[in-house]
Coordinates of C-alpha atoms and ligand atoms in Angstrom, one line a residue:
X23 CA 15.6 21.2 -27.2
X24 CA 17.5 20.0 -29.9
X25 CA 18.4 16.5 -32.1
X26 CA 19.6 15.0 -28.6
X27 CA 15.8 14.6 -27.6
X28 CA 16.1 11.7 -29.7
X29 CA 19.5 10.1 -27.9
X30 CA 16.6 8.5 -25.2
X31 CA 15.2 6.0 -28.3
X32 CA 18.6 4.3 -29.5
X33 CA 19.0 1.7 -26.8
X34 CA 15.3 0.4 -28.6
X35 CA 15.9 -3.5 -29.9
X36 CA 12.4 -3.6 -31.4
X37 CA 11.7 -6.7 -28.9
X38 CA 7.6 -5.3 -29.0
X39 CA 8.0 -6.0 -24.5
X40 CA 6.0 -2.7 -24.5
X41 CA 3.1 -3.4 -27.1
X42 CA 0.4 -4.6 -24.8
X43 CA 0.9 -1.7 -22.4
X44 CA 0.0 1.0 -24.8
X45 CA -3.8 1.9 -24.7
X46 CA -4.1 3.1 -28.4
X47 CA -2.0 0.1 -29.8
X48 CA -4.6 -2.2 -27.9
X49 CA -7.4 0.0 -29.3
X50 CA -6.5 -0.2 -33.0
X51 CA -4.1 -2.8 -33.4
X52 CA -1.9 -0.8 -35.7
X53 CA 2.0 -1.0 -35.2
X54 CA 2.1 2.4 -36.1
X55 CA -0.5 3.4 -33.2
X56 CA 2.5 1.3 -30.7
X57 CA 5.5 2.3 -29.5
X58 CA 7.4 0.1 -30.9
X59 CA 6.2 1.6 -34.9
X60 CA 6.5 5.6 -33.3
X61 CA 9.6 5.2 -32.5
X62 CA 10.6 3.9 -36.3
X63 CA 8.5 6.7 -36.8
X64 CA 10.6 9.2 -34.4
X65 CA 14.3 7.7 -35.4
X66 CA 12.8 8.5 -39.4
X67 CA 12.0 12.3 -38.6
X68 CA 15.5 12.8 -36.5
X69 CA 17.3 11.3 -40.2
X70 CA 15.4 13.2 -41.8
X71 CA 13.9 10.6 -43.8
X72 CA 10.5 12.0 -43.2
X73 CA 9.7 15.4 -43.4
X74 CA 8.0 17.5 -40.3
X75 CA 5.1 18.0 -42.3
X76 CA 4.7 14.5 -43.7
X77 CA 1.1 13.6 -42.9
X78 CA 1.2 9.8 -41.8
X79 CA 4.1 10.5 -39.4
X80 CA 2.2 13.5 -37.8
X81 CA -1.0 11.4 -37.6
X82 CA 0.4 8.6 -35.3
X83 CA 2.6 10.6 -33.0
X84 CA -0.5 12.8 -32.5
X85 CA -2.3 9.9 -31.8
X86 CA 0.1 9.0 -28.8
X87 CA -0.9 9.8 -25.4
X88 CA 2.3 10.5 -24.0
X89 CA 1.1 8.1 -21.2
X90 CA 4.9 6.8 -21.3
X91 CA 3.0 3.2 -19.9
X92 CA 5.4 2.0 -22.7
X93 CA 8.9 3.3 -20.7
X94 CA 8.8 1.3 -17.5
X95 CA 8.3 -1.9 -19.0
X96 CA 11.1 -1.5 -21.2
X97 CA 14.1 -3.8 -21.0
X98 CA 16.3 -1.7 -22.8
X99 CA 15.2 1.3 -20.9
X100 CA 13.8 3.6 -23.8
X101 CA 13.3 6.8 -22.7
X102 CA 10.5 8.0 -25.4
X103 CA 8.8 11.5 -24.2
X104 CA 11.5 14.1 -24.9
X105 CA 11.7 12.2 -28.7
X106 CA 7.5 12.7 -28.4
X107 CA 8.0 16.3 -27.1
X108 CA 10.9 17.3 -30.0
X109 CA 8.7 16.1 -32.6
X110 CA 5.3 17.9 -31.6
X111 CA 7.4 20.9 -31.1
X112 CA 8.7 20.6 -34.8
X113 CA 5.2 19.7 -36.1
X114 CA 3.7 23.3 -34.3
X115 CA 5.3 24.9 -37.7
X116 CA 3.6 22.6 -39.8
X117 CA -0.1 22.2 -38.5
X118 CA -2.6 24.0 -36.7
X119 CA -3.0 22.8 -33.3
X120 CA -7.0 22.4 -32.8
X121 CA -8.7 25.6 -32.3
X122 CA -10.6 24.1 -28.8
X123 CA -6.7 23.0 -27.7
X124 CA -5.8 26.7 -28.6
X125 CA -8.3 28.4 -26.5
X126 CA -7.5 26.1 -23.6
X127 CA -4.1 26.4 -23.4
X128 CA -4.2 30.2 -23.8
X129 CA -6.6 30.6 -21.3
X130 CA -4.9 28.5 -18.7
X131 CA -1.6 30.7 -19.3
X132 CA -2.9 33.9 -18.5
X133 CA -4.3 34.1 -14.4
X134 CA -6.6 37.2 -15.6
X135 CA -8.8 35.1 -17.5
X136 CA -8.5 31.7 -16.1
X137 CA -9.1 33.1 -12.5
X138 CA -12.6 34.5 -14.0
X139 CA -13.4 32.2 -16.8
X140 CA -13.6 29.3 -14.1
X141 CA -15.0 31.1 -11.4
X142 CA -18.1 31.0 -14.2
X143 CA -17.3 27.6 -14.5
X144 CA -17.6 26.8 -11.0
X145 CA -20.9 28.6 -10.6
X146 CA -22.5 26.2 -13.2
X147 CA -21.2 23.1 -12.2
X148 CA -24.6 22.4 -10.0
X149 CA -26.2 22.2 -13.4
X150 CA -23.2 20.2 -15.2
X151 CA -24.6 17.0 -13.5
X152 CA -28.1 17.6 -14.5
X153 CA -27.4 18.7 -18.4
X154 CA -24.5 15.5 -18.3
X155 CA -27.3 13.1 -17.0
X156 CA -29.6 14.8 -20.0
X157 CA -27.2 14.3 -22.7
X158 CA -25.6 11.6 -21.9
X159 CA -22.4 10.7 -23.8
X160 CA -22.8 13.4 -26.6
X161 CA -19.8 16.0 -27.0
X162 CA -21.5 18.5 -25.0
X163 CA -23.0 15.8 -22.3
X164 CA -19.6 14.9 -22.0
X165 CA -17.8 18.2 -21.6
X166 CA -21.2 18.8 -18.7
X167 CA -19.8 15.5 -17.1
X168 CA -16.2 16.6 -16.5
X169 CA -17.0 20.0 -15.1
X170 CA -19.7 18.2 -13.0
X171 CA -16.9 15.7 -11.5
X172 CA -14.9 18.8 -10.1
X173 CA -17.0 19.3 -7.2
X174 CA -15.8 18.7 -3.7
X175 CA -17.0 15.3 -2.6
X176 CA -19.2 16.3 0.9
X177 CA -22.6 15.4 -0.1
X178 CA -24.1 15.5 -2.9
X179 CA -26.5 13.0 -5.8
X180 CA -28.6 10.1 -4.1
X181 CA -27.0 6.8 -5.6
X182 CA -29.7 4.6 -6.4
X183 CA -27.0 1.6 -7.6
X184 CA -25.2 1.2 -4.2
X185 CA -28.2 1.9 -2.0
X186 CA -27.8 5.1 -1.1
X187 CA -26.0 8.1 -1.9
X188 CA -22.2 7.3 -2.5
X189 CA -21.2 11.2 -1.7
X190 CA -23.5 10.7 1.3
X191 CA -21.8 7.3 2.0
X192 CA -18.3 9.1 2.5
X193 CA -19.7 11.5 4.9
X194 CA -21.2 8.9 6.5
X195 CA -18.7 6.7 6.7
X196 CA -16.5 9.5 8.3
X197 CA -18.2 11.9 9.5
X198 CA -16.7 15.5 10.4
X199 CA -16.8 16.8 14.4
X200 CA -16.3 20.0 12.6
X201 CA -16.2 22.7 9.4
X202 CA -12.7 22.7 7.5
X203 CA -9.9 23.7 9.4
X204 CA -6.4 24.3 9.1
X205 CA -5.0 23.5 12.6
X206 CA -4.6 19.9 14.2
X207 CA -5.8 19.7 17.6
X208 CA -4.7 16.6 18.5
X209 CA -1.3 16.2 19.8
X210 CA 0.2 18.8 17.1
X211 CA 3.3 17.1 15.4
X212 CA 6.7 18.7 15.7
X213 CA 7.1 21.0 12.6
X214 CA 9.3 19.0 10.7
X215 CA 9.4 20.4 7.4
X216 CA 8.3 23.9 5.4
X217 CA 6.5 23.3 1.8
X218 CA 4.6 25.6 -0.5
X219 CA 1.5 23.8 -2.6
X220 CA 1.7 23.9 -6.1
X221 CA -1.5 25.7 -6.7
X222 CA -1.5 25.3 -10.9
X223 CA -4.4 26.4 -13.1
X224 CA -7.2 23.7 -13.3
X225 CA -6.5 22.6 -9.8
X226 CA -7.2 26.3 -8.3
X227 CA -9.7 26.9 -10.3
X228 CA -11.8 23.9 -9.9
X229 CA -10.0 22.0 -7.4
X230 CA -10.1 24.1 -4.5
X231 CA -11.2 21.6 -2.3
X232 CA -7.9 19.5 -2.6
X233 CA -6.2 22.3 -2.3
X234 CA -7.5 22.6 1.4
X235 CA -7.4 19.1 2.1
X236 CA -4.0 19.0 0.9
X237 CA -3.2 22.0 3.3
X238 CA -4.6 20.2 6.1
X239 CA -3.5 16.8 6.0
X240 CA 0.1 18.3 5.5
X241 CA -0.1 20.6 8.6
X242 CA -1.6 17.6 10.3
X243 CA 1.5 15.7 9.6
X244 CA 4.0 17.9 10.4
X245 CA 4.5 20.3 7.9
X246 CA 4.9 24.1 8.1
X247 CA 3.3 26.1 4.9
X248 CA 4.1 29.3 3.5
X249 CA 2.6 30.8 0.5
X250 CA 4.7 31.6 -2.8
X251 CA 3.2 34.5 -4.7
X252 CA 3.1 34.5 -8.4
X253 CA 3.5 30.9 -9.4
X254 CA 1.1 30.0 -12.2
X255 CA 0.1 27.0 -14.6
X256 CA 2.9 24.3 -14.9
X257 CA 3.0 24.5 -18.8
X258 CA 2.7 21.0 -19.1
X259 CA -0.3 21.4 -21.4
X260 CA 1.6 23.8 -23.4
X261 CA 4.5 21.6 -23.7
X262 CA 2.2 18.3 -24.8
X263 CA 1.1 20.6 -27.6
X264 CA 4.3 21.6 -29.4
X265 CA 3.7 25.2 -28.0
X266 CA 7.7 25.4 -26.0
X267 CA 8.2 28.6 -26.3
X268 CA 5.1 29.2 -23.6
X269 CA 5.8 26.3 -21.7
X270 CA 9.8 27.5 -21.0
X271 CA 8.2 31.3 -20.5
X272 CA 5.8 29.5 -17.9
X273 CA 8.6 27.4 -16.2
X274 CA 10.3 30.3 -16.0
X275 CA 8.0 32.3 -13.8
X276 CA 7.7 29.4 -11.5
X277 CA 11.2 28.9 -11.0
X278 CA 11.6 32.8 -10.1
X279 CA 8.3 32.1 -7.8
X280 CA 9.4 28.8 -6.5
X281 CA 13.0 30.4 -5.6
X282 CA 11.8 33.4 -3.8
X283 CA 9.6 31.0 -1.4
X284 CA 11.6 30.2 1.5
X285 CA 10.5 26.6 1.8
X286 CA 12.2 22.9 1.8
X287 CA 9.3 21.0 -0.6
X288 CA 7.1 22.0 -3.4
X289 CA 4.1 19.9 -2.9
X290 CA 1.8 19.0 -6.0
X291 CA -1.7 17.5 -6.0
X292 CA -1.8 17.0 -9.5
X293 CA 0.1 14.4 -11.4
X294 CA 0.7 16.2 -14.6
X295 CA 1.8 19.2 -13.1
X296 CA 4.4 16.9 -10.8
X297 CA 5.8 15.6 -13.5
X298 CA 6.0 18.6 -15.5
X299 CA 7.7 20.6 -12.5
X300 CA 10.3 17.7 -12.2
X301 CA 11.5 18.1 -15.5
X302 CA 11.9 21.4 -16.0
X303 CA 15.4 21.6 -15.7
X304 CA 15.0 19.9 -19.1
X305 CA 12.7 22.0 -20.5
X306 CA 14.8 24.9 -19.6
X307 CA 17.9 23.7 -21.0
X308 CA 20.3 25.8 -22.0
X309 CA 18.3 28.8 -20.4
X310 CA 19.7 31.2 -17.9
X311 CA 17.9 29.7 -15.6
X312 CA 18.4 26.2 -16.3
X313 CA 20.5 26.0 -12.8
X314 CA 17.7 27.3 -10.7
X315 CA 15.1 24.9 -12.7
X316 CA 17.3 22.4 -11.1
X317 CA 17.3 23.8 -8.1
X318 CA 13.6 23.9 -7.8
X319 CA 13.3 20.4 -9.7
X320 CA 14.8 18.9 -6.6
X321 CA 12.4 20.1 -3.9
X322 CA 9.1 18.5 -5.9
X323 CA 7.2 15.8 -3.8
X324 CA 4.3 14.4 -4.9
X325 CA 1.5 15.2 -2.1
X326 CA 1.6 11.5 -1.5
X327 CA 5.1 10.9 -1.0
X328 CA 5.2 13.7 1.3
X329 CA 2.7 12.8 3.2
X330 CA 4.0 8.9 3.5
X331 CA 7.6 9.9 4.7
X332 CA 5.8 12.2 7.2
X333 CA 3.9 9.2 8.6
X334 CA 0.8 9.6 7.4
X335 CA -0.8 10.0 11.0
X336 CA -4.3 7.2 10.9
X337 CA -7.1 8.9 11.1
X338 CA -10.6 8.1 11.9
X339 CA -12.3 4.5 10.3
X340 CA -14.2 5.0 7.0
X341 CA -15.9 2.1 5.8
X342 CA -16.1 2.5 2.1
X343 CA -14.4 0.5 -1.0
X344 CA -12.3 2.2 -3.0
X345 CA -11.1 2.0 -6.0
X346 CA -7.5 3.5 -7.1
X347 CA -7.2 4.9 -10.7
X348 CA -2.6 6.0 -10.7
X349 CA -2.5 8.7 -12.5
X350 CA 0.3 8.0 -15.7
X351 CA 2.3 10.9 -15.3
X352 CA 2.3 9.5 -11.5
X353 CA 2.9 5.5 -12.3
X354 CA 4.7 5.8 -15.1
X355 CA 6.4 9.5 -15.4
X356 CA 7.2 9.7 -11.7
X357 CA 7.5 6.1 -10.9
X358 CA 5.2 6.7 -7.7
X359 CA 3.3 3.4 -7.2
X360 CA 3.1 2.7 -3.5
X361 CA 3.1 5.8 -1.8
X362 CA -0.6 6.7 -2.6
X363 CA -1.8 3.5 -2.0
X364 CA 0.2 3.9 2.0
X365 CA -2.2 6.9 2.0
X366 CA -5.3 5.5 1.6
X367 CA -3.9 2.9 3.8
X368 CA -4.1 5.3 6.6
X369 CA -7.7 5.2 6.7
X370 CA -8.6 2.4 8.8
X371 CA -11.3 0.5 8.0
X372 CA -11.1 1.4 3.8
X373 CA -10.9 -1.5 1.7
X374 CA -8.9 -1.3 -1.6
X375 CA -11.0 -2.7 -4.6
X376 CA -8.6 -4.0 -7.4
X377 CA -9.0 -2.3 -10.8
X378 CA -8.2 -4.7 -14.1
X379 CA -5.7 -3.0 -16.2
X380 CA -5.5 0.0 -13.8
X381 CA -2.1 0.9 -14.6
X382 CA -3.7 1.8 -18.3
X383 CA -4.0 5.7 -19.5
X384 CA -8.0 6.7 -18.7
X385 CA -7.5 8.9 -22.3
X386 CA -7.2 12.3 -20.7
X387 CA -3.6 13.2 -21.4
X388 CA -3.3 16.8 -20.5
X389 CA -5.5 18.2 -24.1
X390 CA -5.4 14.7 -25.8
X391 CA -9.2 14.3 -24.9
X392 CA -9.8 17.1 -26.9
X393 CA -7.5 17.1 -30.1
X394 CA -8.3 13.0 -30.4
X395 CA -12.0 12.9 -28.7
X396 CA -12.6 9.5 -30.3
X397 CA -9.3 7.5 -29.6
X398 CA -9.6 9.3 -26.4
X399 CA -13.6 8.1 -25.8
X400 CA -12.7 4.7 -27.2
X401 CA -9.6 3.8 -24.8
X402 CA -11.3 5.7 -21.3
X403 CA -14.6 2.9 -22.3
X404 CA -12.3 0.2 -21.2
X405 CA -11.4 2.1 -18.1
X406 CA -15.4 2.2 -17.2
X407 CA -16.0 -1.0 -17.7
X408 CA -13.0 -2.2 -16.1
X409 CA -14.3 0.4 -13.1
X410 CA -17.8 -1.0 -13.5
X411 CA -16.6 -5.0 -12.8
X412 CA -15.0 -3.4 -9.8
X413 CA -18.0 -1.7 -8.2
X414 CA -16.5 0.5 -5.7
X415 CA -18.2 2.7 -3.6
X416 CA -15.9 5.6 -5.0
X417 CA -12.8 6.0 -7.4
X418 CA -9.5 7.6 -5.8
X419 CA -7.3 9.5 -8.3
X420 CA -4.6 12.0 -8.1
X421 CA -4.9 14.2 -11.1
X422 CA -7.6 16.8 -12.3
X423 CA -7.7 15.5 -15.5
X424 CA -8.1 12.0 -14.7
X425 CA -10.9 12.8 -12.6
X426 CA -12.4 14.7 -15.0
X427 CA -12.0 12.4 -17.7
X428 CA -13.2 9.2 -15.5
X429 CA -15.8 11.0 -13.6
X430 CA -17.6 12.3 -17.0
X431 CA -17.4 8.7 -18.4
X432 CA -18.5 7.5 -15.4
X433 CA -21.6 9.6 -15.7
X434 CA -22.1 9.0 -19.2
X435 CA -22.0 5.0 -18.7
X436 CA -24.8 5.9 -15.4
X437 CA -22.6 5.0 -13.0
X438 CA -22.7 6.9 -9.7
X439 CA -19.3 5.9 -8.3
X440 CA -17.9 9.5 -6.9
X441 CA -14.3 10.6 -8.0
X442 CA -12.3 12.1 -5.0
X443 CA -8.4 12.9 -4.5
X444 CA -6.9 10.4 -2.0
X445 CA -6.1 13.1 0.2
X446 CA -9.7 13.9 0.1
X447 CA -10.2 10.7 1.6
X448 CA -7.5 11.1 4.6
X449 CA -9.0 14.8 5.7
X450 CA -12.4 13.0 6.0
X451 CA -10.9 10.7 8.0
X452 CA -9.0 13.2 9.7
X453 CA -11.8 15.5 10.2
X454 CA -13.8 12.6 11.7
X455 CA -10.8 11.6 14.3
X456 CA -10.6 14.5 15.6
X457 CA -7.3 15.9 14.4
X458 CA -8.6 19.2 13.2
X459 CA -10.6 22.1 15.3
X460 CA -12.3 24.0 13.8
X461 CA -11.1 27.8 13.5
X462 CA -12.9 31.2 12.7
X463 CA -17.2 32.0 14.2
Ligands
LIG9 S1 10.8 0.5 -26.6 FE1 11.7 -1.1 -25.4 S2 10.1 -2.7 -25.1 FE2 9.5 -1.3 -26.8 S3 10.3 -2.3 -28.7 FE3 11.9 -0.9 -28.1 S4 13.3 -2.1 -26.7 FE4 11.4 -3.3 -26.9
LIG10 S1 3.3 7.1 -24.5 FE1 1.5 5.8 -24.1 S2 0.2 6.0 -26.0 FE2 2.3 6.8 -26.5 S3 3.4 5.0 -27.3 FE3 3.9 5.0 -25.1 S4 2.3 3.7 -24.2 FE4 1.6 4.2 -26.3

């Protein structure tokens, strides 16, 4: 990338229109923590009127989410994350990226020691919800509380607060004629369309579960799915962080991966990684394969639009409030508002619970949580509360960090209001209609 990631900020007129969506301008107050001030900030650096290494400037844009809640409400039509992107890139020569954001996005780069480092992880995540409940909203309490809010949603805590427990009450409100399955049985829909899921590196390591609902609801909708050996982490972690030179090596793996698999859609779970995978024919600009990252650009679908073009088929009643939490790099990166609420719209019978300020980051942001952990703490508190005046039986969200992020401060504020994957919620339903039969002894 070069001085034309900056071209996206000149049509800016200063107007402030975007101030009041940015959740770190609305924590602090400072012009300089809002978009409006970053991008004086961002304009200074391309001039050359500030240095790289020049403290203050490096101090605000790290302080940005990269939430991009401030481009859609733009009037001018600012386009402000490959400016964000070009600058963290120049500051990697500068300053040390945090030693905790190091060791993440190493590990999730390299499948032979992600692959066992969360299998450990997965193994204590029965305990994550005791030791979070212990320690409450300490550092390590917290960390307890967003490993504990990766487990599959099919049983699980009592819920004292909503009579009853709220994992139990989504069984119960749907409940399974069968295991997990991967065939419909009900009136099997024409194959319409071949896909390959985006697996990623969080999502297959903790999120397994979605993956399989994800599998399922997509067969049970008319889609045909083959697999696509050696795809790997999205690099949208790296890329957040300044490290390109990683994130291009990872996009370019995928593309070579992604090309090879003989399949019409790439389907992603997770928000991030969507939006990552959609722009890599950015990130690989100027690259050999910049055509094929194109190419492969083209045939991303998040999991809900797929499924809402495909129908989604209704499934089986659920009576249950829920409450929907869109993802930023869904919302606002992808501009995908509707289709995940049509999916949850599928299950008849669940009852959509309105969420003040919803369209606000939760304070995840792909590493953000842990290079800023108290900006990051401060702006997901007015998410809780805002989930807390809600009260819904659970929380629907479409990216693994989200649902870590929200789930842990859910915890932490003694909430028990379960975090699931909408598609989570259409398998249960699914399962409990009938569609699927169950395979294998
Ligand atoms: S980014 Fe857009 S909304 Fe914000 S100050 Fe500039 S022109 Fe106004
Ligand atoms: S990306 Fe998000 S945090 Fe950053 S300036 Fe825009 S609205 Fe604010």
């Amino acid at each position: 990338m070069t001085a034309s990631a900056f071209a996206g900020l000149a049509p800016c007129v200063h107007c402030g229109f975007c101030l009041q969506s940015c959740p770190t301008f609305l924590v602090t107050g400072d012009e300089a923590d809002g978009p409006r001030g970053r991008i004086v900030l961002l304009r200074a650096l391309e001039r050359e009127e500030l240095p790289a290494d020049d403290a203050a400037l490096i101090h605000h844009l790290d302080r940005c989410l990269g939430c991009r809640a401030c481009e859609p409400v733009c009037p001018s039509g600012v386009s402000y994350a490959p400016a964000l992107e070009e600058a963290r890139r120049r500051f990697a020569d500068f300053r040390p990226i945090p030693a905790t954001v190091r060791l993440v996005v190493a590990v999730m780069a390299e499948p032979a020691v992600r692959t066992p480092l969360l299998t450990v992880a997965r193994l204590f995540r029965p305990l994550a919800t005791v030791a979070a409940r212990a320690l409450g909203s300490t550092r390590i309490g917290f960390l307890a509380g967003m490993l504990a809010a990766t487990k599959g949603r099919v049983g699980g805590w009592a819920d004292r607060r909503f009579g009853g427990s709220a994992d139990q009450r989504i069984v119960d409100a749907a409940t399974p004629v069968s295991a997990p399955t991967s065939k419909p049985v009900t009136a099997d829909p024409p194959i319409r369309r071949s896909a390959v899921i985006f697996r990623g590196c969080i999502m297959d390591g903790l999120f397994g579960h979605v993956h399989e609902a994800t599998a399922r609801t997509l067969e049970a909708n008319g889609y045909a799915l083959v697999p696509a050996p050696g795809q790997g982490c999205c690099g949208a972690l790296h890329a957040h962080a300044g490290l390109e030179h990683t994130a291009r090596a990872l996009a370019r793996r995928n593309v070579l991966a992604f090309g090879r698999a003989r399949a019409d859609e790439i389907i992603v779970n997770a928000a991030g990684c969507g939006a990552a995978l959609k722009e890599y024919g950015r990130l690989l600009a100027g690259d050999l394969l910049e055509p094929a990252a194109h190419a492969m650009a083209a045939r991303v679908r998040d999991v809900s639009e797929a499924l809402t073009e495909a129908g989604p088929r209704p499934g089986a009643a659920m009576d249950l409030a829920v409450a929907y939490d869109p993802p930023c790099h869904l919302l606002h990166a992808q501009r995908i508002a509707r289709q995940p609420l049509a999916l949850l719209d599928a299950v008849p019978g669940l009852r959509r619970v309105p969420v003040d300020e919803s369209e606000l980051c939760c304070g995840s942001a792909g590493s953000y949580s842990l290079s800023q952990p108290e900006l990051s703490r401060e702006v997901l508190a007015r998410k809780v509360a805002a989930i807390a005046r809600a009260r819904p039986d659970v929380l629907a969200t479409g990216n693994p960090g989200c649902a870590m992020q929200i789930g842990a401060g859910l915890l932490a504020a003694g909430l028990r209001i379960p975090v699931v994957h909408p598609v989570e919620l259409l398998d249960r339903s699914y399962g409990a209609a009938g569609v699927y039969q169950q395979v294998g002894p």
